[in-house]
Coordinates of C-alpha atoms (C1' of nucleotides) in Angstrom, one line a residue:
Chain A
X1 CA 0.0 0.0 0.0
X2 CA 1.3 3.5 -0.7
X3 CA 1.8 5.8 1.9
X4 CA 0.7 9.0 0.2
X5 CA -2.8 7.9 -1.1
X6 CA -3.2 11.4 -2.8
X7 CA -0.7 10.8 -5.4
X8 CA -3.2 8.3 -7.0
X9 CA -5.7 11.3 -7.9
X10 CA -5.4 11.3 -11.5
X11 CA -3.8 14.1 -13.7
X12 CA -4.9 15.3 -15.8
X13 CA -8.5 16.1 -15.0
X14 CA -10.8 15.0 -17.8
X15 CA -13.1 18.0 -18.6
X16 CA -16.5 17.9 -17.0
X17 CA -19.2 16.9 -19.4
X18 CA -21.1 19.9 -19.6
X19 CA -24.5 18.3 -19.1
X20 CA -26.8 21.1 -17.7
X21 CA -28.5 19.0 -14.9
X22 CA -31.8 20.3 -14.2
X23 CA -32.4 22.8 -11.7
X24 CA -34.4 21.1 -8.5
X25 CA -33.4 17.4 -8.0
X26 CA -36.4 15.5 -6.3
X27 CA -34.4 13.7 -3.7
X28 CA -31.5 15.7 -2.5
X29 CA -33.3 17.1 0.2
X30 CA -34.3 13.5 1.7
X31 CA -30.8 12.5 1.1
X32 CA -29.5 14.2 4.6
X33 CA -32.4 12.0 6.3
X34 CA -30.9 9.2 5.7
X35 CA -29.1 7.8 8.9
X36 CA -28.1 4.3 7.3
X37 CA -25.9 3.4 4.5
X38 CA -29.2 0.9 3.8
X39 CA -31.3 4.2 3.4
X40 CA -28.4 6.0 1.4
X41 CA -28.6 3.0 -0.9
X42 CA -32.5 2.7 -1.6
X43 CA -32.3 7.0 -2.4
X44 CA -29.3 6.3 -4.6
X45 CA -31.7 3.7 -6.7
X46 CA -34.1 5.6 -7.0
X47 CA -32.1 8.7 -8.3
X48 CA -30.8 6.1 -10.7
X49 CA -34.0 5.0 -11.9
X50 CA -35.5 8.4 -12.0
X51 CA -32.4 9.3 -14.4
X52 CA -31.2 11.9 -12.1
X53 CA -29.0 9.4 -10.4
X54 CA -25.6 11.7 -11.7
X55 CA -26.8 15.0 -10.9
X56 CA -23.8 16.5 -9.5
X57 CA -25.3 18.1 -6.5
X58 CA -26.7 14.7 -5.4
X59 CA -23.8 12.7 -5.9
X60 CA -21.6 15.1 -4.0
X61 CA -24.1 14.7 -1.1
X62 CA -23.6 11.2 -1.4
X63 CA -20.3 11.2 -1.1
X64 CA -20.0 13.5 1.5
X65 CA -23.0 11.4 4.0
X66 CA -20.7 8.4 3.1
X67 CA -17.9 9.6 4.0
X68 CA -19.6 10.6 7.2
X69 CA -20.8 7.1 7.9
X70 CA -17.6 5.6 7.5
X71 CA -17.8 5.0 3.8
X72 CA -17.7 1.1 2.9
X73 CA -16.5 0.2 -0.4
X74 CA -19.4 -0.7 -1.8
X75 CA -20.8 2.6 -1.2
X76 CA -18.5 3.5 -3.8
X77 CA -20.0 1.4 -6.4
X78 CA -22.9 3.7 -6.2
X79 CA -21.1 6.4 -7.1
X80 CA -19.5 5.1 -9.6
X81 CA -22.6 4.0 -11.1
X82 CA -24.2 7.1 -10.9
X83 CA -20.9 9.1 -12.6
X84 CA -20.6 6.4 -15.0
X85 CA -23.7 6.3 -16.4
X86 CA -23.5 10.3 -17.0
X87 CA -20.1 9.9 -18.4
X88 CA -19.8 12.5 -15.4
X89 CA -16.1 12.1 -14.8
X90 CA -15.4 15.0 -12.2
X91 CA -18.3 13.5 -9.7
X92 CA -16.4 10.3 -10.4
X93 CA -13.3 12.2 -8.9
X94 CA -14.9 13.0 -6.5
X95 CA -16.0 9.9 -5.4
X96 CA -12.3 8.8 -5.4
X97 CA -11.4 11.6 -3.1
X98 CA -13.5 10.9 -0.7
X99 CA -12.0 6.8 -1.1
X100 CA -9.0 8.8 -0.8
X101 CA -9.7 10.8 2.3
X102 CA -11.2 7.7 4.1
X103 CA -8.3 6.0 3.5
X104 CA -10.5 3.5 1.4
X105 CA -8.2 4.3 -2.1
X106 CA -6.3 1.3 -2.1
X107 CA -8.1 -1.0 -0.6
X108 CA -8.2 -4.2 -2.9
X109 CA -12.3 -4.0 -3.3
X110 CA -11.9 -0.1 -4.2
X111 CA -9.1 -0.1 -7.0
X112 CA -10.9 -2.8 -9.1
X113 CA -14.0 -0.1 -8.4
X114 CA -12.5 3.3 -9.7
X115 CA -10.5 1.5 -13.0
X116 CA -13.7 0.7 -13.8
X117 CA -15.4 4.0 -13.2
X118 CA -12.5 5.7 -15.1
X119 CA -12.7 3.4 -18.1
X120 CA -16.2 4.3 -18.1
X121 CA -15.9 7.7 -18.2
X122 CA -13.6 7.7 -20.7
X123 CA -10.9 7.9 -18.9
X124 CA -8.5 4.9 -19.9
X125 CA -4.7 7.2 -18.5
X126 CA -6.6 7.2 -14.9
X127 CA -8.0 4.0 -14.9
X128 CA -4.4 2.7 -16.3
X129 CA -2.9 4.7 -13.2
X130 CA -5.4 3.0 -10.8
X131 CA -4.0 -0.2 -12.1
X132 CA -0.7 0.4 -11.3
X133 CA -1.3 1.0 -7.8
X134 CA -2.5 -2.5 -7.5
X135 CA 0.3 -4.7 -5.8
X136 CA 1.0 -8.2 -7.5
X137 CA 0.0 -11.3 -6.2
X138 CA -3.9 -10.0 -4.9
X139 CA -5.0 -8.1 -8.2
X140 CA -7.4 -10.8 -9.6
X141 CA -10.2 -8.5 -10.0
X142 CA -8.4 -6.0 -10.9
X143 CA -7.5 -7.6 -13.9
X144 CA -10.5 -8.7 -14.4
X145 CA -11.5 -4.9 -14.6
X146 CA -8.7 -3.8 -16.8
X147 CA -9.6 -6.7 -19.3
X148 CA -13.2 -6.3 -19.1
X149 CA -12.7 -2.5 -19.9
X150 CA -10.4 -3.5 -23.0
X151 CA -13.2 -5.9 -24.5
X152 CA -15.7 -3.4 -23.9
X153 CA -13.7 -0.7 -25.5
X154 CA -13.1 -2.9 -29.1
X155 CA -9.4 -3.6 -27.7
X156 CA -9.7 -7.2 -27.8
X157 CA -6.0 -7.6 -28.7
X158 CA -5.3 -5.6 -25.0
X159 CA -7.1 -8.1 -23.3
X160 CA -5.5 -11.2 -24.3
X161 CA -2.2 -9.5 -23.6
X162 CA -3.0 -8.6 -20.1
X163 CA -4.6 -11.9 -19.3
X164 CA -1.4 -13.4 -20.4
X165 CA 0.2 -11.6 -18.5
X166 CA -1.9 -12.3 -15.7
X167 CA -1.3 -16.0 -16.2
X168 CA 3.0 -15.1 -16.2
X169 CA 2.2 -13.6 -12.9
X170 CA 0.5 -16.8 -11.4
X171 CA -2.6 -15.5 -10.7
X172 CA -5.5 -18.0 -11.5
X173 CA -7.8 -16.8 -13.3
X174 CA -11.5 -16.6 -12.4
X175 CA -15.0 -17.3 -14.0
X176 CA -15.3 -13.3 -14.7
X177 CA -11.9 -13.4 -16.5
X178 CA -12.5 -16.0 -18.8
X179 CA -16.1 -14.9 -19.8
X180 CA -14.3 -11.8 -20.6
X181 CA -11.6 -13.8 -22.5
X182 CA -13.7 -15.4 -24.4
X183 CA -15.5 -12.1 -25.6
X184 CA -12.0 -10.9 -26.8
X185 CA -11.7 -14.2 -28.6
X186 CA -14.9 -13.4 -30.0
X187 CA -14.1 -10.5 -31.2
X188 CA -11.0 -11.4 -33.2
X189 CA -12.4 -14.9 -34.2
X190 CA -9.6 -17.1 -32.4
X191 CA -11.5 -20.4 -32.3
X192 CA -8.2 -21.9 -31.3
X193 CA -7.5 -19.7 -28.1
X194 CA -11.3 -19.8 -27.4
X195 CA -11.2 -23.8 -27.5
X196 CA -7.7 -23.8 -24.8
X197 CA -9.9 -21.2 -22.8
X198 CA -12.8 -24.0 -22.7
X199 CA -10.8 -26.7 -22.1
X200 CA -9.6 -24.9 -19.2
X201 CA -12.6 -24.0 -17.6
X202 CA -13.7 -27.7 -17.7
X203 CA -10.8 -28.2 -15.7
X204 CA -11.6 -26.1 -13.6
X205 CA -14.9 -27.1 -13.3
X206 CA -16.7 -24.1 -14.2
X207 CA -18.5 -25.3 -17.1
X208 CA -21.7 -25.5 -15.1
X209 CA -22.0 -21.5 -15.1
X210 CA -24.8 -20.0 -17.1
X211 CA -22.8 -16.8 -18.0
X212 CA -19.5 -18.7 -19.1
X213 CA -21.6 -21.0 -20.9
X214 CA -23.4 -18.3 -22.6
X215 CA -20.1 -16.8 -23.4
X216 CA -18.7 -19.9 -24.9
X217 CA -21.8 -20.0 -27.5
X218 CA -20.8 -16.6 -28.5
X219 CA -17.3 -17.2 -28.9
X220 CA -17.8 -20.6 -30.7
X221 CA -20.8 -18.9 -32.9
X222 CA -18.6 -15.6 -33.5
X223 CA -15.6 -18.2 -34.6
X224 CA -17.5 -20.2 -37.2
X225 CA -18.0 -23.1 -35.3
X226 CA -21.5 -23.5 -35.6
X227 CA -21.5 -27.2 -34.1
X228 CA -19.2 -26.2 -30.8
X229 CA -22.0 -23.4 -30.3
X230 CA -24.4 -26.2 -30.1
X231 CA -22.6 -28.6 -28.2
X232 CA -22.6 -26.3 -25.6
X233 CA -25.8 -24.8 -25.8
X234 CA -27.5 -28.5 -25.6
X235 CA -25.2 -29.3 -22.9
X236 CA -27.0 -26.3 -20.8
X237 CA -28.5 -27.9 -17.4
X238 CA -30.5 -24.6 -17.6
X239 CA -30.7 -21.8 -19.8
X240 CA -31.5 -18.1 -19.2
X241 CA -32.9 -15.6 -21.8
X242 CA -29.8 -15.0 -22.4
X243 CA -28.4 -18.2 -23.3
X244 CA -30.9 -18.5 -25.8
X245 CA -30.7 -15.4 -27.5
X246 CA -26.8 -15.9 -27.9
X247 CA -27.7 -19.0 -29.3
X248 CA -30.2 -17.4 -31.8
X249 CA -27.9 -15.2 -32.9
X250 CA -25.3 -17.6 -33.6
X251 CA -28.1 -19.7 -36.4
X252 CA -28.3 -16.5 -37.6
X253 CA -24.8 -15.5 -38.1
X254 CA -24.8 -18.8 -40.4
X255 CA -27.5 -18.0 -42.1
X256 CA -29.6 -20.7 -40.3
X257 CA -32.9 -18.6 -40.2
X258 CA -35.1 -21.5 -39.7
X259 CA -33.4 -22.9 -37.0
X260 CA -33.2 -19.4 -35.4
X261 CA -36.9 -19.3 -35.5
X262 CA -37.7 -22.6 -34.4
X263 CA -35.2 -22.3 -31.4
X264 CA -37.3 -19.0 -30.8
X265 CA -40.6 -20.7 -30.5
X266 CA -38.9 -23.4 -28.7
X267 CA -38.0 -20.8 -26.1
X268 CA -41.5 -18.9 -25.4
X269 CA -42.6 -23.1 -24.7
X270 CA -40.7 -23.0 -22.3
X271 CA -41.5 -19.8 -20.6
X272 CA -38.9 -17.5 -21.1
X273 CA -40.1 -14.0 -22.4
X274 CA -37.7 -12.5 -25.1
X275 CA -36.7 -9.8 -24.6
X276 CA -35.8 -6.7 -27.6
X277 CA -32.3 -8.1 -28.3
X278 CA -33.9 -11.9 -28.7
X279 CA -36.0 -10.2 -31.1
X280 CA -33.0 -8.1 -32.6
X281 CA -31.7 -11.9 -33.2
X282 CA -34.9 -13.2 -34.7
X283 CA -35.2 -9.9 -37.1
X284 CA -31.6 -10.6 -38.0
X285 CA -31.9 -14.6 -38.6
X286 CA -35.3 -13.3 -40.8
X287 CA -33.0 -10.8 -42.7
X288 CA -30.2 -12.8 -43.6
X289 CA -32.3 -15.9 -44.6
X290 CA -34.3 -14.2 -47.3
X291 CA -37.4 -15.1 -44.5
X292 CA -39.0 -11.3 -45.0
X293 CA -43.0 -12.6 -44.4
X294 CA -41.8 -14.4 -41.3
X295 CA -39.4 -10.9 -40.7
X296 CA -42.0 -9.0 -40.8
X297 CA -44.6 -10.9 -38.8
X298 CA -42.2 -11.4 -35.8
X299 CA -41.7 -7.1 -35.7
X300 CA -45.0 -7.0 -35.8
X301 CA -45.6 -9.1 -33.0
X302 CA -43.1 -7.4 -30.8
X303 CA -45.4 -5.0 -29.1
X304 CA -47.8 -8.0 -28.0
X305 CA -44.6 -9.2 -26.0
X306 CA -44.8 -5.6 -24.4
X307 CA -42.0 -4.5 -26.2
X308 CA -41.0 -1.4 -28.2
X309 CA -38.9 -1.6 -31.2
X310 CA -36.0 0.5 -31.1
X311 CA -33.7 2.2 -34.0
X312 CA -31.8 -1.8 -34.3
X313 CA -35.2 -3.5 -34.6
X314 CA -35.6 -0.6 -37.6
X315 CA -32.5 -1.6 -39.0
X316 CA -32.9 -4.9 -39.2
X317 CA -36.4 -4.4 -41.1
X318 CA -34.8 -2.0 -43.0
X319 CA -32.5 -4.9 -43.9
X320 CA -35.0 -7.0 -44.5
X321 CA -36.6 -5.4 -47.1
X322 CA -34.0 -3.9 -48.6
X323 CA -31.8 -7.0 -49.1
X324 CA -34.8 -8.7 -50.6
X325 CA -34.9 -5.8 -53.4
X326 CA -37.6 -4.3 -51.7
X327 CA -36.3 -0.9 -51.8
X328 CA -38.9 1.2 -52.3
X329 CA -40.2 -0.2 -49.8
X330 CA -37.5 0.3 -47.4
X331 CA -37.5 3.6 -48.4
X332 CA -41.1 4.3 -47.6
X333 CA -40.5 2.8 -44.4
X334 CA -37.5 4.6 -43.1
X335 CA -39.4 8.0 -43.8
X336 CA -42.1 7.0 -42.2
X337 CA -40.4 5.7 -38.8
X338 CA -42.0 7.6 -36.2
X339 CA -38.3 8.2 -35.2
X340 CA -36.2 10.5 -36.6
X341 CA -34.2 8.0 -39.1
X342 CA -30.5 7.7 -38.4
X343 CA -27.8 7.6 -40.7
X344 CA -27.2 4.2 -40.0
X345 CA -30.8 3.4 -41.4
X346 CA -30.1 4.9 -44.5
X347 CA -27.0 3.4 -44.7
X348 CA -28.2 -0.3 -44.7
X349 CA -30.7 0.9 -47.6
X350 CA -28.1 2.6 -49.5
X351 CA -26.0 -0.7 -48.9
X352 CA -28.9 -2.7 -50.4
X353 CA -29.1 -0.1 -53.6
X354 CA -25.2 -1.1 -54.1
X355 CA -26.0 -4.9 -54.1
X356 CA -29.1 -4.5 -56.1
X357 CA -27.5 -2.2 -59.0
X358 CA -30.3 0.8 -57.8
X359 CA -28.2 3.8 -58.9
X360 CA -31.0 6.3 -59.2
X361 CA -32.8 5.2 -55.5
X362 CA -28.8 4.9 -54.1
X363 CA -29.0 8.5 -55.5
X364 CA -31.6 9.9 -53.3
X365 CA -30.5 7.8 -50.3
X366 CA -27.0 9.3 -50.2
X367 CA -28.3 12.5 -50.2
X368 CA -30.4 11.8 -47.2
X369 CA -27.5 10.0 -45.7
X370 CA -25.4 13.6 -46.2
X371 CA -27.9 15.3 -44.5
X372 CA -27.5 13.7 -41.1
X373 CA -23.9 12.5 -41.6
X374 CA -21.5 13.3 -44.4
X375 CA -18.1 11.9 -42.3
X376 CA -18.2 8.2 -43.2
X377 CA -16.2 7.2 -45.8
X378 CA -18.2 3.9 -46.5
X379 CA -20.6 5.6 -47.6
X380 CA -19.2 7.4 -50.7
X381 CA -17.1 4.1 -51.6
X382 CA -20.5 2.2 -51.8
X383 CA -21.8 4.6 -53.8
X384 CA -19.0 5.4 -56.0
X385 CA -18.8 1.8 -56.5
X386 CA -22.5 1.7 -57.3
X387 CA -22.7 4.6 -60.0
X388 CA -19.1 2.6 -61.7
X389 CA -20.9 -0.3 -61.8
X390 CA -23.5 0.5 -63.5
X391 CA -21.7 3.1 -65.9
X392 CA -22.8 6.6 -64.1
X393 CA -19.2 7.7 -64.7
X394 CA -19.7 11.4 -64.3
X395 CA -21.7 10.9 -61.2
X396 CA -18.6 8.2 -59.9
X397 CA -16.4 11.6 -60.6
X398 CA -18.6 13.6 -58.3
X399 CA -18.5 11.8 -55.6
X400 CA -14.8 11.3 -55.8
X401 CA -14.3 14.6 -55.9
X402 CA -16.7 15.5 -53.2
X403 CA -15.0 13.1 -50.4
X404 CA -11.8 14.9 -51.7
X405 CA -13.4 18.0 -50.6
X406 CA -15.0 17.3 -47.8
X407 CA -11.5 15.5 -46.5
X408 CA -13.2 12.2 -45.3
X409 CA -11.6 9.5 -43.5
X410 CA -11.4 6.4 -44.8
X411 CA -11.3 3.9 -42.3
X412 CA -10.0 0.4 -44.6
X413 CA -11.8 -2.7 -44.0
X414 CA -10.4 -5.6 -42.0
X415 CA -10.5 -8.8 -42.0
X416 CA -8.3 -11.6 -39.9
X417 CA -7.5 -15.2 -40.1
X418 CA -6.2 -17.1 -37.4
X419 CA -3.0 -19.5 -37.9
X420 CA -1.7 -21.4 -35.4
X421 CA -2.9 -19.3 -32.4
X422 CA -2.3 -16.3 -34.4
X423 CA -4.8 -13.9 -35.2
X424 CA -3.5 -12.0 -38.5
X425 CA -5.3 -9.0 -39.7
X426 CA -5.2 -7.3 -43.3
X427 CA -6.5 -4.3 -44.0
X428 CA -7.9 -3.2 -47.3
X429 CA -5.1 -2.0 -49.8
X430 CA -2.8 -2.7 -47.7
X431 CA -0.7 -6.0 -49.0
X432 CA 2.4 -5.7 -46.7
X433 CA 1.8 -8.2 -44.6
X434 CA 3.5 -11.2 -45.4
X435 CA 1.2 -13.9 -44.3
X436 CA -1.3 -11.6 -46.4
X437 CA 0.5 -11.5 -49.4
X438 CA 1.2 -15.5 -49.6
X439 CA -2.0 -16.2 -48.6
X440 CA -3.7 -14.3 -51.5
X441 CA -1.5 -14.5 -53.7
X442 CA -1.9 -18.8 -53.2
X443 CA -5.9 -18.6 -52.7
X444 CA -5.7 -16.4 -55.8
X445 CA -3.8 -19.1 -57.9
X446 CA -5.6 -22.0 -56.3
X447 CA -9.1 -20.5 -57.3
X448 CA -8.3 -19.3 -60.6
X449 CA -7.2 -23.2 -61.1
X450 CA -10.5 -24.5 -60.1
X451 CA -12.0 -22.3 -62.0
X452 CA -13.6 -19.5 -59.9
X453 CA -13.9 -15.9 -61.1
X454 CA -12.8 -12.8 -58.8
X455 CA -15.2 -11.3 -57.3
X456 CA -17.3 -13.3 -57.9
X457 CA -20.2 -13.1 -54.8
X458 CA -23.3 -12.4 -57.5
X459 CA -21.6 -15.4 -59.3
X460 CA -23.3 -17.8 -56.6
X461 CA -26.6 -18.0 -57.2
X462 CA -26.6 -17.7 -60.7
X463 CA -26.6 -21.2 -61.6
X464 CA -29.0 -22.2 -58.6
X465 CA -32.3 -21.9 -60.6
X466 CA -34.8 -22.7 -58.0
X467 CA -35.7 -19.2 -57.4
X468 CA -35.8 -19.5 -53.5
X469 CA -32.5 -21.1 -53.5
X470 CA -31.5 -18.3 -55.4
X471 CA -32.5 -15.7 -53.5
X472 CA -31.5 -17.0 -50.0
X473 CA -27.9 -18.1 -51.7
X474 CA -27.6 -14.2 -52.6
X475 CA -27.9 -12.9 -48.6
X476 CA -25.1 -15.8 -48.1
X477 CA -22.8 -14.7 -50.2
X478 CA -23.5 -11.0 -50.2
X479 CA -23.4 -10.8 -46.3
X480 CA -20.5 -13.7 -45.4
X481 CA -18.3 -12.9 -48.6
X482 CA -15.4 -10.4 -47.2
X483 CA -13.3 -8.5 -48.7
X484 CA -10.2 -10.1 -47.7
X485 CA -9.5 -9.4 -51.5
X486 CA -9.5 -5.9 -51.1
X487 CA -5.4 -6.5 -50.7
X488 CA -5.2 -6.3 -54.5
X489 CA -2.6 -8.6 -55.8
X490 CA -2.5 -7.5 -59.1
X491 CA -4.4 -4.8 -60.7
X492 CA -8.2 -5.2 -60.7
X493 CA -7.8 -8.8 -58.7
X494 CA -10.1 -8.8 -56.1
X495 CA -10.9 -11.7 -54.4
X496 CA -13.8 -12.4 -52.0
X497 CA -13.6 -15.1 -49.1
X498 CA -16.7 -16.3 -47.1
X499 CA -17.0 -15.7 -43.7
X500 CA -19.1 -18.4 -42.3
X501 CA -17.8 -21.5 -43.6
X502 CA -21.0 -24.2 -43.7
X503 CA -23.9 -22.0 -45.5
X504 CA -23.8 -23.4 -48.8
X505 CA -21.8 -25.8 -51.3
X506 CA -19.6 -22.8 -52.5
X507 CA -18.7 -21.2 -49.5
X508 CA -18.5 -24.6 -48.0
X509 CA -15.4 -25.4 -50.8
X510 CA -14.0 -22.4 -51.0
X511 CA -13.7 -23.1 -47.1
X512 CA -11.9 -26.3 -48.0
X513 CA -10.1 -24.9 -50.8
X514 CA -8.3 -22.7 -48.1
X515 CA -8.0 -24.8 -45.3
X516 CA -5.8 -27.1 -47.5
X517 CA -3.9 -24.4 -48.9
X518 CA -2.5 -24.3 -45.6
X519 CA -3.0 -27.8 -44.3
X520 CA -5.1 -26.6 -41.1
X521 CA -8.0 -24.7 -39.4
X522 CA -8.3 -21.3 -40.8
X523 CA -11.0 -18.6 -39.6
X524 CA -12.1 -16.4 -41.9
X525 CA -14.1 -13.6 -40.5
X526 CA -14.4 -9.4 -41.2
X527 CA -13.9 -7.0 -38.6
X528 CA -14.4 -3.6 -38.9
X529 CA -11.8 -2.3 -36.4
X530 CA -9.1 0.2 -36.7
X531 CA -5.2 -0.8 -36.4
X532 CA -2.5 0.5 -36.9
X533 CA 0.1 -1.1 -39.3
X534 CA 3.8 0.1 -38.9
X535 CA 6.9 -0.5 -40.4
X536 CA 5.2 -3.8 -41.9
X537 CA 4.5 -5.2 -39.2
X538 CA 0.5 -5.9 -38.2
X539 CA 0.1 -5.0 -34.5
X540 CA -2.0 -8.1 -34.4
X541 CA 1.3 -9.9 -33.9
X542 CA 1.5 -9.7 -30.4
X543 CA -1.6 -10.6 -29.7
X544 CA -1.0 -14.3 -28.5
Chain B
dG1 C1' -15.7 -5.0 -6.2
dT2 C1' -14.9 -7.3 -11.8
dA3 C1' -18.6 -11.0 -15.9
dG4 C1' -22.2 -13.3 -20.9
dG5 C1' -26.3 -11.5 -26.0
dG6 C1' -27.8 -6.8 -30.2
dT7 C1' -29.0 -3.2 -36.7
dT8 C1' -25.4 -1.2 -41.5
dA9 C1' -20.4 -1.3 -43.9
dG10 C1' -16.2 -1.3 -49.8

DNA sequence: GTAGGGTTAG
């Protein structure tokens, strides 16, 4: 323990979010009433649930009645809620000087407490600076807080280097660790970390736990490994809402929409209400299994389940219609939201016009789309891309020229592939990585031998016939084909990989195709994250 | 004290 707690107050401050709190808060003046921490607790719940929970004046009180009453760590955690859910990060500093002032700072509960509330607010160089103050050897959940934060944040990469670290230490991880773990594995697609992780906990015999289980589904589902996801999910002694939606979602993510559904109904038999992100699942199974009747009937019946759709349930209907070439449609719809549309809506049309060759209704969506948000450099590529495929050269020019202008970012693609424990990432145009340039350059060879075309995702479902075969073929290979290609090889090359790898005969042998290319497992999967790529070498190395 | 699920995207 340190002896001068107040070096731990972080520097520099964060500035205040200036969120004008309204001007009479309901409960501060019952807040000096309260004689027990009990009481403190019960007003502190109901500020939260009244959504004043933050409002500085309150919190400060709070503090100062805890401090008073010889301020318990878990008192803390109220504050921290509270500051955390107003990304209010100078009540949050307050909250850690009065852990400093009653000497509660470094106390092993506390630390864990205020990384968290830092990395919630934003605040990763405090939280980092909380961390260090934890001494080896009793910094579990510490860890556990660090790594959660990086998972949560997109830094999936963080995670497994701190759990590794972690393990180098000694220190055995717990069931909150490895759920965590397993959501970083899920995030970069490593199946083969992911499967060492399981292992593990059935070691350690925590494979009964509903939350690790339902976090094994995930990572398995995320990874491609539709079967594992099962496994696990059948091997359930019970099964929370959760469970099954995880479980939904993974169908989906194959493109199993039937099976979504009937593992849907198979839940409300037995009891369990769905809630709006088991719906979110079944919208999204519906939309990328051509299933747009059943799609729409399920939205529809939302609101008898006593549930509202939000802007996702939106954008999966939006989906919906739009990837069945239903654009109008979608269009109609998205104006006529009783929500203010977001950009995100109009994005998963205009995504739709790209796929379906609609220049003129891409037209008019992209102008809507610049209205709200004219930033995203996806945007204009689709576009672009849309008007040069279907020969609206001058309007290609514009559009060009306009992201010029307006200095847009793009952010390339990514995809990642996992070898031998090794998550690799590529980004698109960028071909300096060497297990990226091999890889293409051999899938590339390999394909052109067996026959397959470039680019060739519309090829698919061309020579299907059966119209419904057809049509559900064309979400498969429009929504799991990735643009692992986009490293061009040679000039106009580009090559698409599917993602999930047992949808349909040609994703399944294109699957093959690679995985004997390179004589063992390989994950294919897109992610959409930012890296930075130095002096040729993919920061993705040090990952594990 | 720390933990699991969710729309679009070249």
């Amino acid at each position: 323990m340190s002896s001068s707690p107040l070096t731990a107050t972080p520097t520099p401050l964060l500035p205040a979010k200036s969120k004008s709190p309204p001007s009479h808060h309901p409960l501060l003046p019952h807040l000096p009433h309260c004689t027990s921490l009990r009481a403190l607790a019960q007003l502190h719940a109901a500020a939260v649930k009244s959504g004043l929970g933050a409002y500085p004046a309150f919190v400060t009180r709070l503090l100062t009645l805890c401090t008073e009453q010889g301020a318990a760590p878990a008192h803390l955690a109220y504050a921290r809620q509270a500051c955390a859910a107003a990304q209010a990060g100078e009540e949050g500093r307050q909250a850690h000087g009065v852990a400093v002032k009653t000497g509660a700072a470094d106390h092993e509960y506390v630390l864990p407490t205020l990384i968290n509330m830092y990395a919630e607010c934003g605040d990763t160089q405090s939280a980092r600076a909380m961390f260090s103050r934890v001494p080896d050897g009793d910094c579990v959940v510490s860890y556990n807080a660090m790594i959660t934060t990086a998972v949560r944040s997109s830094r999936p990469g963080e995670a497994l280097v701190l759990f590794r670290e972690m393990q180098a230490k000694g220190l055995k991880p717990t069931s909150v660790t490895l759920t965590s773990v397993l959501s970083a594995c899920a995030l970069l697609g490593a199946l083969e970390l992911g499967r060492w992780i399981h292992e593990y906990i059935r070691k350690a015999g925590l494979d009964s736990l509903v939350k690790v289980n339902t976090a094994l589904i995930d990572m398995y589902g995320k990874c491609g490994s539709l079967e594992d996801a099962i496994d696990v999910f059948q091997g359930m002694e019970s099964r929370d809402r959760q469970a099954w939606s995880v479980m939904i979602v993974a169908y989906a993510n194959h493109s199993y929409g039937r099976e979504a559904i009937s593992l849907f109904e198979e839940m409300k038999k037995q009891g369990i209400k769905p809630d709006a992100i088991t719906f979110l699942g079944v919208l999204y199974a519906c939309s990328h299994s051509g299933m747009v009747s059943e799609g729409l009937q399920y939205f529809d019946s939302m609101r008898e389940s006593g549930i509202n759709p939000g802007v996702k349930h939106y954008g999966c209907v939006t989906d919906l219609l739009a990837r069945s070439g239903q654009l109008e449609k979608a269009y109609k719809f998205i104006d006529e939201l009783p929500i203010k549309p977001t950009a995100i809506l109009w994005r998963t049309l205009l995504s739709a016009c790209g796929s379906h060759g609609a220049v003129d209704l891409g037209k008019r969506v992209f102008e809507r789309i610049l209205e709200l948000d004219d930033t995203h450099g996806g945007d204009y590529v689709i576009y672009s891309n849309l008007c040069a495929n279907t020969g609206e050269w001058e309007e290609m020019n514009r559009v060009r020229k306009l992201m010029n202008e307006k200095g847009v970012v793009k952010v390339p693609g990514c995809s990642s592939i996992e070898i031998d424990n090794r998550v690799h990432e590529f980004f698109a145009g960028d071909g300096r990585h060497p297990h990226a340039r091999r890889m293409v350059d051999q899938v590339i060879e390999q394909l052109k031998l067996v026959g397959y075309v470039p680019n060739t995702s519309q090829v698919f479902h061309v020579e299907m016939g059966e119209e419904e075969k057809a049509t559900s073929l064309r979400y498969h290979s429009e929504k799991l084909a990735i643009s692992f290609g986009l490293l061009n090889t040679s000039p106009g090359t580009t090559l698409r990989v599917v993602k999930n790898l047992r949808v349909c005969p040609d994703c399944h042998s294109m699957a093959k195709l690679v995985s004997m290319l390179f004589n063992r497992r390989i994950i294919l999967r897109d992610l959409n994250r930012f890296h930075h790529f130095e002096d040729g070498v993919c920061s993705c190395g040090d990952y594990w």
